[in-house]
mmCIF file of C-alpha atoms in Angstrom:
data_model
loop_
_atom_site.group_PDB
_atom_site.id
_atom_site.type_symbol
_atom_site.label_atom_id
_atom_site.label_comp_id
_atom_site.label_asym_id
_atom_site.label_seq_id
_atom_site.Cartn_x
_atom_site.Cartn_y
_atom_site.Cartn_z
ATOM 1 C CA UNK D 30 181.905 99.948 111.053
ATOM 2 C CA UNK D 31 184.149 100.133 108.099
ATOM 3 C CA UNK D 32 183.142 98.666 105.261
ATOM 4 C CA UNK D 33 186.969 97.293 104.097
ATOM 5 C CA UNK D 34 189.748 96.015 105.924
ATOM 6 C CA UNK D 35 193.586 95.647 105.314
ATOM 7 C CA UNK D 36 193.589 92.240 106.637
ATOM 8 C CA UNK D 37 193.334 89.193 104.518
ATOM 9 C CA UNK D 38 192.893 85.691 105.394
ATOM 10 C CA UNK D 39 193.337 83.255 102.187
ATOM 11 C CA UNK D 40 193.806 79.260 102.562
ATOM 12 C CA UNK D 41 196.427 78.183 100.085
ATOM 13 C CA UNK D 42 195.922 74.628 98.373
ATOM 14 C CA UNK D 43 197.054 71.231 98.459
ATOM 15 C CA UNK D 44 194.229 69.142 96.463
ATOM 16 C CA UNK D 45 192.453 71.847 94.581
ATOM 17 C CA UNK D 46 190.133 70.272 92.305
ATOM 18 C CA UNK D 47 186.590 70.137 90.096
ATOM 19 C CA UNK D 48 184.361 69.276 93.057
ATOM 20 C CA UNK D 49 181.771 67.509 91.950
ATOM 21 C CA UNK D 50 179.403 67.951 94.867
ATOM 22 C CA UNK D 51 179.224 71.975 93.915
ATOM 23 C CA UNK D 52 178.885 71.574 90.136
ATOM 24 C CA UNK D 53 175.405 70.342 90.768
ATOM 25 C CA UNK D 54 174.023 74.178 91.013
ATOM 26 C CA UNK D 55 177.454 76.245 90.397
ATOM 27 C CA UNK D 56 176.717 76.556 86.208
ATOM 28 C CA UNK D 57 180.549 78.859 86.633
ATOM 29 C CA UNK D 58 182.557 75.251 86.771
ATOM 30 C CA UNK D 59 184.370 73.584 84.344
ATOM 31 C CA UNK D 60 185.899 70.120 83.668
ATOM 32 C CA UNK D 61 189.732 70.324 82.208
ATOM 33 C CA UNK D 62 190.050 67.425 81.010
ATOM 34 C CA UNK D 63 193.589 67.560 79.670
ATOM 35 C CA UNK D 64 195.130 68.348 82.630
ATOM 36 C CA UNK D 65 195.314 65.633 85.106
ATOM 37 C CA UNK D 66 194.365 66.809 89.342
ATOM 38 C CA UNK D 67 198.075 66.996 90.299
ATOM 39 C CA UNK D 68 198.842 69.484 87.687
ATOM 40 C CA UNK D 69 195.377 71.052 88.655
ATOM 41 C CA UNK D 70 196.424 71.434 91.954
ATOM 42 C CA UNK D 71 199.537 72.597 90.689
ATOM 43 C CA UNK D 72 198.702 75.710 88.284
ATOM 44 C CA UNK D 73 196.095 76.639 91.079
ATOM 45 C CA UNK D 74 198.879 77.002 93.517
ATOM 46 C CA UNK D 75 201.191 79.175 91.587
ATOM 47 C CA UNK D 76 198.070 81.400 90.746
ATOM 48 C CA UNK D 77 197.446 81.504 94.452
ATOM 49 C CA UNK D 78 200.739 82.428 95.565
ATOM 50 C CA UNK D 79 201.368 85.267 92.453
ATOM 51 C CA UNK D 80 197.959 86.844 94.021
ATOM 52 C CA UNK D 81 199.087 87.139 97.747
ATOM 53 C CA UNK D 82 202.433 88.778 96.402
ATOM 54 C CA UNK D 83 200.521 90.925 94.397
ATOM 55 C CA UNK D 84 198.260 91.245 97.369
ATOM 56 C CA UNK D 85 201.214 91.968 99.784
ATOM 57 C CA UNK D 86 203.004 94.177 96.936
ATOM 58 C CA UNK D 87 200.646 97.442 97.445
ATOM 59 C CA UNK D 88 200.672 96.645 101.628
ATOM 60 C CA UNK D 89 197.474 94.424 102.419
ATOM 61 C CA UNK D 90 198.083 92.102 105.334
ATOM 62 C CA UNK D 91 197.681 88.385 104.131
ATOM 63 C CA UNK D 92 197.518 85.885 106.490
ATOM 64 C CA UNK D 93 198.179 82.240 104.692
ATOM 65 C CA UNK D 94 197.370 79.226 105.981
ATOM 66 C CA UNK D 95 198.594 76.024 104.529
ATOM 67 C CA UNK D 96 195.657 73.605 103.807
ATOM 68 C CA UNK D 97 195.943 70.074 104.919
ATOM 69 C CA UNK D 98 195.279 67.093 102.621
ATOM 70 C CA UNK D 99 193.239 65.428 105.016
ATOM 71 C CA UNK D 100 189.965 65.570 105.366
ATOM 72 C CA UNK D 101 189.575 66.150 101.090
ATOM 73 C CA UNK D 102 188.321 70.125 100.919
ATOM 74 C CA UNK D 103 188.973 71.181 97.105
ATOM 75 C CA UNK D 104 187.174 74.658 97.456
ATOM 76 C CA UNK D 105 189.261 75.034 100.908
ATOM 77 C CA UNK D 106 190.702 78.005 98.536
ATOM 78 C CA UNK D 107 187.467 79.812 98.949
ATOM 79 C CA UNK D 108 187.060 80.287 102.677
ATOM 80 C CA UNK D 109 184.788 83.604 102.670
ATOM 81 C CA UNK D 110 182.006 81.039 102.180
ATOM 82 C CA UNK D 111 182.273 78.835 105.947
ATOM 83 C CA UNK D 112 183.323 82.281 108.159
ATOM 84 C CA UNK D 113 182.979 85.367 108.456
ATOM 85 C CA UNK D 114 185.326 87.729 111.470
ATOM 86 C CA UNK D 115 183.870 91.300 112.720
ATOM 87 C CA UNK D 116 184.959 94.650 114.164
ATOM 88 C CA UNK D 117 182.332 93.546 117.572
ATOM 89 C CA UNK D 118 185.100 90.673 117.459
ATOM 90 C CA UNK D 119 181.839 87.747 116.725
ATOM 91 C CA UNK D 120 183.229 84.932 114.325
ATOM 92 C CA UNK D 121 180.184 83.669 111.800
ATOM 93 C CA UNK D 122 180.510 79.583 111.312
ATOM 94 C CA UNK D 123 178.304 79.139 107.985
ATOM 95 C CA UNK D 124 176.196 76.112 107.385
ATOM 96 C CA UNK D 125 177.526 74.516 103.600
ATOM 97 C CA UNK D 126 175.521 72.824 100.829
ATOM 98 C CA UNK D 127 178.424 70.451 99.862
ATOM 99 C CA UNK D 128 179.163 67.825 102.353
ATOM 100 C CA UNK D 129 182.589 67.984 101.856
ATOM 101 C CA UNK D 130 183.010 71.665 102.108
ATOM 102 C CA UNK D 131 181.661 71.367 105.828
ATOM 103 C CA UNK D 132 185.443 69.943 106.250
ATOM 104 C CA UNK D 133 186.666 73.515 105.979
ATOM 105 C CA UNK D 134 185.815 74.731 108.811
ATOM 106 C CA UNK D 135 188.642 74.108 111.268
ATOM 107 C CA UNK D 136 189.572 75.996 114.676
ATOM 108 C CA UNK D 137 193.177 75.779 114.667
ATOM 109 C CA UNK D 138 192.445 78.633 112.200
ATOM 110 C CA UNK D 139 190.750 80.938 114.937
ATOM 111 C CA UNK D 140 194.008 79.820 117.266
ATOM 112 C CA UNK D 141 196.108 81.218 114.708
ATOM 113 C CA UNK D 142 194.238 84.533 114.265
ATOM 114 C CA UNK D 143 194.458 84.926 118.265
ATOM 115 C CA UNK D 144 198.306 84.406 118.212
ATOM 116 C CA UNK D 145 198.542 87.175 115.714
ATOM 117 C CA UNK D 146 196.543 89.256 118.422
ATOM 118 C CA UNK D 147 193.030 89.559 117.337
ATOM 119 C CA UNK D 148 190.389 89.145 119.854
ATOM 120 C CA UNK D 149 187.749 87.007 119.253
ATOM 121 C CA UNK D 150 185.077 87.573 121.244
ATOM 122 C CA UNK D 151 181.769 85.008 120.752
ATOM 123 C CA UNK D 152 181.259 82.302 118.144
ATOM 124 C CA UNK D 153 177.681 82.305 116.618
ATOM 125 C CA UNK D 154 177.502 78.954 114.485
ATOM 126 C CA UNK D 155 174.911 78.762 112.575
ATOM 127 C CA UNK D 156 176.349 75.401 111.025
ATOM 128 C CA UNK D 157 173.822 73.036 112.715
ATOM 129 C CA UNK D 158 171.322 74.262 109.918
ATOM 130 C CA UNK D 159 172.839 71.581 107.623
ATOM 131 C CA UNK D 160 171.143 68.713 109.896
ATOM 132 C CA UNK D 161 167.289 70.378 108.032
ATOM 133 C CA UNK D 162 169.213 71.528 105.119
ATOM 134 C CA UNK D 163 169.305 74.656 105.519
ATOM 135 C CA UNK D 164 172.388 76.940 103.630
ATOM 136 C CA UNK D 165 173.869 80.406 104.116
ATOM 137 C CA UNK D 166 177.196 80.342 102.473
ATOM 138 C CA UNK D 167 178.978 83.231 104.369
ATOM 139 C CA UNK D 168 180.182 85.962 102.234
ATOM 140 C CA UNK D 169 178.861 84.310 98.989
ATOM 141 C CA UNK D 170 175.526 84.421 99.860
ATOM 142 C CA UNK D 171 175.354 87.499 102.043
ATOM 143 C CA UNK D 172 177.128 91.063 100.484
ATOM 144 C CA UNK D 173 177.215 93.319 103.864
ATOM 145 C CA UNK D 174 177.370 96.515 103.520
ATOM 146 C CA UNK D 175 178.724 97.036 107.331
ATOM 147 C CA UNK D 176 178.354 100.834 107.299
ATOM 148 C CA UNK D 177 174.874 101.407 106.316
ATOM 149 C CA UNK D 178 174.049 97.596 108.385
ATOM 150 C CA UNK D 179 172.714 95.794 105.297
ATOM 151 C CA UNK D 180 172.778 92.462 104.044
ATOM 152 C CA UNK D 181 171.991 91.586 100.156
ATOM 153 C CA UNK D 182 171.333 88.556 99.144
ATOM 154 C CA UNK D 183 170.285 86.709 96.188
ATOM 155 C CA UNK D 184 167.880 83.612 96.997
ATOM 156 C CA UNK D 185 169.361 80.417 96.160
ATOM 157 C CA UNK D 186 169.573 76.472 97.146
ATOM 158 C CA UNK D 187 172.656 77.610 99.006
ATOM 159 C CA UNK D 188 171.376 80.995 100.415
ATOM 160 C CA UNK D 189 167.884 80.105 102.466
ATOM 161 C CA UNK D 190 165.515 83.159 103.462
ATOM 162 C CA UNK D 191 164.478 82.615 106.843
ATOM 163 C CA UNK D 192 168.000 81.512 108.236
ATOM 164 C CA UNK D 193 169.198 85.645 106.401
ATOM 165 C CA UNK D 194 167.150 87.090 108.091
ATOM 166 C CA UNK D 195 168.216 85.481 111.758
ATOM 167 C CA UNK D 196 172.037 86.597 110.442
ATOM 168 C CA UNK D 197 170.378 90.040 109.863
ATOM 169 C CA UNK D 198 168.109 90.313 113.178
ATOM 170 C CA UNK D 199 171.787 88.710 115.275
ATOM 171 C CA UNK D 200 173.952 91.288 113.522
ATOM 172 C CA UNK D 201 171.434 94.351 113.476
ATOM 173 C CA UNK D 202 171.337 94.297 109.436
ATOM 174 C CA UNK D 203 168.440 95.347 107.291
ATOM 175 C CA UNK D 204 167.779 92.213 105.439
ATOM 176 C CA UNK D 205 167.909 93.208 101.335
ATOM 177 C CA UNK D 206 165.981 89.808 99.536
ATOM 178 C CA UNK D 207 165.796 89.204 95.658
ATOM 179 C CA UNK D 208 166.593 86.513 93.782
ATOM 180 C CA UNK D 209 169.357 86.720 90.980
ATOM 181 C CA UNK D 210 169.398 84.491 87.621
ATOM 182 C CA UNK D 211 171.414 83.298 84.431
ATOM 183 C CA UNK D 212 171.041 82.097 81.189
ATOM 184 C CA UNK D 213 171.951 78.342 81.160
ATOM 185 C CA UNK D 214 171.506 76.695 78.221
ATOM 186 C CA UNK D 215 168.769 78.948 77.408
ATOM 187 C CA UNK D 216 167.173 78.315 81.145
ATOM 188 C CA UNK D 217 167.131 80.666 83.917
ATOM 189 C CA UNK D 218 168.609 79.859 86.564
ATOM 190 C CA UNK D 219 169.390 80.722 89.744
ATOM 191 C CA UNK D 220 172.749 82.235 90.467
ATOM 192 C CA UNK D 221 173.897 79.850 93.633
ATOM 193 C CA UNK D 222 175.943 83.358 94.715
ATOM 194 C CA UNK D 223 175.533 86.891 95.536
ATOM 195 C CA UNK D 224 178.996 87.696 95.156
ATOM 196 C CA UNK D 225 179.166 86.403 91.576
ATOM 197 C CA UNK D 226 176.715 89.032 90.614
ATOM 198 C CA UNK D 227 177.224 92.284 92.921
ATOM 199 C CA UNK D 228 179.628 93.794 95.022
ATOM 200 C CA UNK D 229 179.509 96.757 97.261
ATOM 201 C CA UNK D 230 182.897 99.178 97.872
ATOM 202 C CA UNK D 231 182.877 102.222 100.419
ATOM 203 C CA UNK D 232 181.582 104.922 97.612
ATOM 204 C CA UNK D 233 180.799 102.659 94.991
ATOM 205 C CA UNK D 234 178.344 99.242 94.063
ATOM 206 C CA UNK D 235 178.962 96.737 90.906
ATOM 207 C CA UNK D 236 176.102 94.582 89.974
ATOM 208 C CA UNK D 237 174.339 93.361 87.498
ATOM 209 C CA UNK D 238 170.830 94.213 87.598
ATOM 210 C CA UNK D 239 170.219 92.057 84.459
ATOM 211 C CA UNK D 240 170.203 89.442 86.937
ATOM 212 C CA UNK D 241 167.471 90.034 88.889
ATOM 213 C CA UNK D 242 164.035 89.622 86.451
ATOM 214 C CA UNK D 243 161.746 90.640 88.794
ATOM 215 C CA UNK D 244 161.798 94.405 87.721
ATOM 216 C CA UNK D 245 160.459 95.255 91.383
ATOM 217 C CA UNK D 246 163.110 93.926 93.633
ATOM 218 C CA UNK D 247 165.660 95.045 91.034
ATOM 219 C CA UNK D 248 164.080 98.497 91.784
ATOM 220 C CA UNK D 249 164.249 97.958 95.598
ATOM 221 C CA UNK D 250 168.138 96.778 94.922
ATOM 222 C CA UNK D 251 169.200 99.662 93.038
ATOM 223 C CA UNK D 252 167.250 102.200 95.257
ATOM 224 C CA UNK D 253 168.807 100.707 98.330
ATOM 225 C CA UNK D 254 172.348 101.519 97.504
ATOM 226 C CA UNK D 255 171.423 104.223 95.560
ATOM 227 C CA UNK D 256 170.107 105.176 98.978
ATOM 228 C CA UNK D 257 173.573 104.810 100.752
ATOM 229 C CA UNK D 258 175.686 107.241 98.065
ATOM 230 C CA UNK D 259 177.195 104.158 95.994
ATOM 231 C CA UNK D 260 177.337 104.922 92.421
ATOM 232 C CA UNK D 261 176.146 102.471 90.699
ATOM 233 C CA UNK D 262 178.456 100.474 88.033
ATOM 234 C CA UNK D 263 176.414 98.357 85.921
ATOM 235 C CA UNK D 264 177.799 95.390 84.062
ATOM 236 C CA UNK D 265 175.906 92.379 82.263
ATOM 237 C CA UNK D 266 175.559 88.650 82.672
ATOM 238 C CA UNK D 267 178.456 88.163 79.784
ATOM 239 C CA UNK D 268 180.412 90.060 82.005
ATOM 240 C CA UNK D 269 179.528 88.096 85.449
ATOM 241 C CA UNK D 270 180.292 85.017 83.512
ATOM 242 C CA UNK D 271 183.468 86.631 83.432
ATOM 243 C CA UNK D 272 183.793 86.919 87.146
ATOM 244 C CA UNK D 273 183.053 90.581 86.903
ATOM 245 C CA UNK D 274 181.177 90.937 89.253
ATOM 246 C CA UNK D 275 183.406 89.003 91.498
ATOM 247 C CA UNK D 276 185.839 91.836 93.064
ATOM 248 C CA UNK D 277 186.521 93.413 96.431
ATOM 249 C CA UNK D 278 187.918 96.742 97.708
ATOM 250 C CA UNK D 279 190.208 96.455 100.135
ATOM 251 C CA UNK D 280 192.524 98.609 101.791
ATOM 252 C CA UNK D 281 196.974 98.685 101.389
ATOM 253 C CA UNK D 282 199.675 100.082 102.543
ATOM 254 C CA UNK D 283 198.617 103.697 103.589
ATOM 255 C CA UNK D 284 195.159 103.179 103.916
ATOM 256 C CA UNK D 285 194.933 103.562 100.137
ATOM 257 C CA UNK D 286 191.481 101.737 98.522
ATOM 258 C CA UNK D 287 191.778 98.638 95.641
ATOM 259 C CA UNK D 288 188.920 96.920 94.523
ATOM 260 C CA UNK D 289 190.793 93.306 93.228
ATOM 261 C CA UNK D 290 189.743 91.244 90.338
ATOM 262 C CA UNK D 291 190.769 88.616 87.972
ATOM 263 C CA UNK D 292 192.851 89.208 84.490
ATOM 264 C CA UNK D 293 189.503 87.394 83.192
ATOM 265 C CA UNK D 294 186.419 90.094 85.238
ATOM 266 C CA UNK D 295 189.137 93.302 83.909
ATOM 267 C CA UNK D 296 189.471 92.078 80.274
ATOM 268 C CA UNK D 297 185.406 91.963 80.559
ATOM 269 C CA UNK D 298 184.662 95.616 81.833
ATOM 270 C CA UNK D 299 184.695 98.442 79.344
ATOM 271 C CA UNK D 300 186.722 101.368 79.544
ATOM 272 C CA UNK D 301 183.777 103.269 80.218
ATOM 273 C CA UNK D 302 183.512 101.068 83.106
ATOM 274 C CA UNK D 303 187.028 101.183 84.072
ATOM 275 C CA UNK D 304 186.916 104.535 83.614
ATOM 276 C CA UNK D 305 183.926 104.870 86.905
ATOM 277 C CA UNK D 306 185.807 102.302 88.576
ATOM 278 C CA UNK D 307 189.523 104.726 88.986
ATOM 279 C CA UNK D 308 187.814 106.842 89.985
ATOM 280 C CA UNK D 309 186.690 105.921 93.282
ATOM 281 C CA UNK D 310 190.271 103.411 93.491
ATOM 282 C CA UNK D 311 192.657 101.684 91.698
ATOM 283 C CA UNK D 312 191.912 98.181 90.617
ATOM 284 C CA UNK D 313 194.641 95.209 90.841
ATOM 285 C CA UNK D 314 193.783 92.311 88.856
ATOM 286 C CA UNK D 315 195.923 88.555 88.741
ATOM 287 C CA UNK D 316 195.438 85.853 86.475
ATOM 288 C CA UNK D 317 192.937 83.152 88.411
ATOM 289 C CA UNK D 318 192.344 80.808 85.182
ATOM 290 C CA UNK D 319 192.253 77.541 86.692
ATOM 291 C CA UNK D 320 190.747 78.450 89.937
ATOM 292 C CA UNK D 321 187.891 80.382 88.321
ATOM 293 C CA UNK D 322 187.646 77.244 85.444
ATOM 294 C CA UNK D 323 187.812 74.196 88.139
ATOM 295 C CA UNK D 324 185.904 75.851 91.070
ATOM 296 C CA UNK D 325 183.652 78.358 89.858
ATOM 297 C CA UNK D 326 184.942 81.240 91.742
ATOM 298 C CA UNK D 327 187.073 83.987 91.510
ATOM 299 C CA UNK D 328 189.804 86.779 93.462
ATOM 300 C CA UNK D 329 186.331 88.032 96.101
ATOM 301 C CA UNK D 330 185.911 84.044 97.086
ATOM 302 C CA UNK D 331 189.052 83.727 98.064
ATOM 303 C CA UNK D 332 189.467 86.837 100.110
ATOM 304 C CA UNK D 333 188.279 86.092 104.012
ATOM 305 C CA UNK D 334 188.181 89.817 105.236
ATOM 306 C CA UNK D 335 189.456 89.886 108.990
ATOM 307 C CA UNK D 336 187.703 92.747 111.153
ATOM 308 C CA UNK D 337 188.674 91.515 114.293
ATOM 309 C CA UNK D 338 189.963 94.204 117.089
ATOM 310 C CA UNK D 339 193.663 94.135 117.956
ATOM 311 C CA UNK D 340 193.812 92.800 121.330
ATOM 312 C CA UNK D 341 195.098 96.273 123.177
#
């Protein structure tokens, strides 16, 4: 199994704003009082389009789906939480914490992929778990090491342990379970998505080990990464607050690898950290200031990786 793909699905927003339903446990969201909702969406679309152009300019295949006005889905720009695509031809649909995010699941997106020659053999739908208030938010909650068949998950209100283990059994992956925290107003609170504090690339991993308060769990996570030959690049909680954990490695033209992140993530890194990353691949970064502030998500959350096989 490959860890990286050159095909990315992205959703172009039509009514992006701060989602009041997710703000209850996403402590990265901010209210931008001086901007009207129309201005917020306008700026988000500008950031989105520039980001897509940047990816395309290095040869990443980007499938852009235009969002619809109805139903109201302020977070549709983050498709990786509700869907994931696998080399087996499997498509996975995930149970979402916020009721208005459940409306993001759109079957017509699968039709678009099939029209483009991708093969879908089975749809694994875990979304009925929502009826029991059980959630697992895609590759926000799960960091997949596809090559080594491991899945890393920081438990939170949006990442249920039993459902995570069920996913791992269904996809024959080893579950790596831990808890990760951030300091909010002097209190340690669960980080809502694993992908804000760690990223696994082919030959390295970026991780905030300081978020894992339990020493045994921290050691276990780092040992798993080391066992798979990953160089570990440590980041701080302050850098996590600037979305430095929310990165994704992709392939561009001629199979060249890039680590994609936002400007704020890049600007928070030290020269030593950048040098370590650039030993493995080039860095690609784009301005996502409004999307990060209102959405509480960043570059990685905006990309759903397409690993589906092509029809011969």
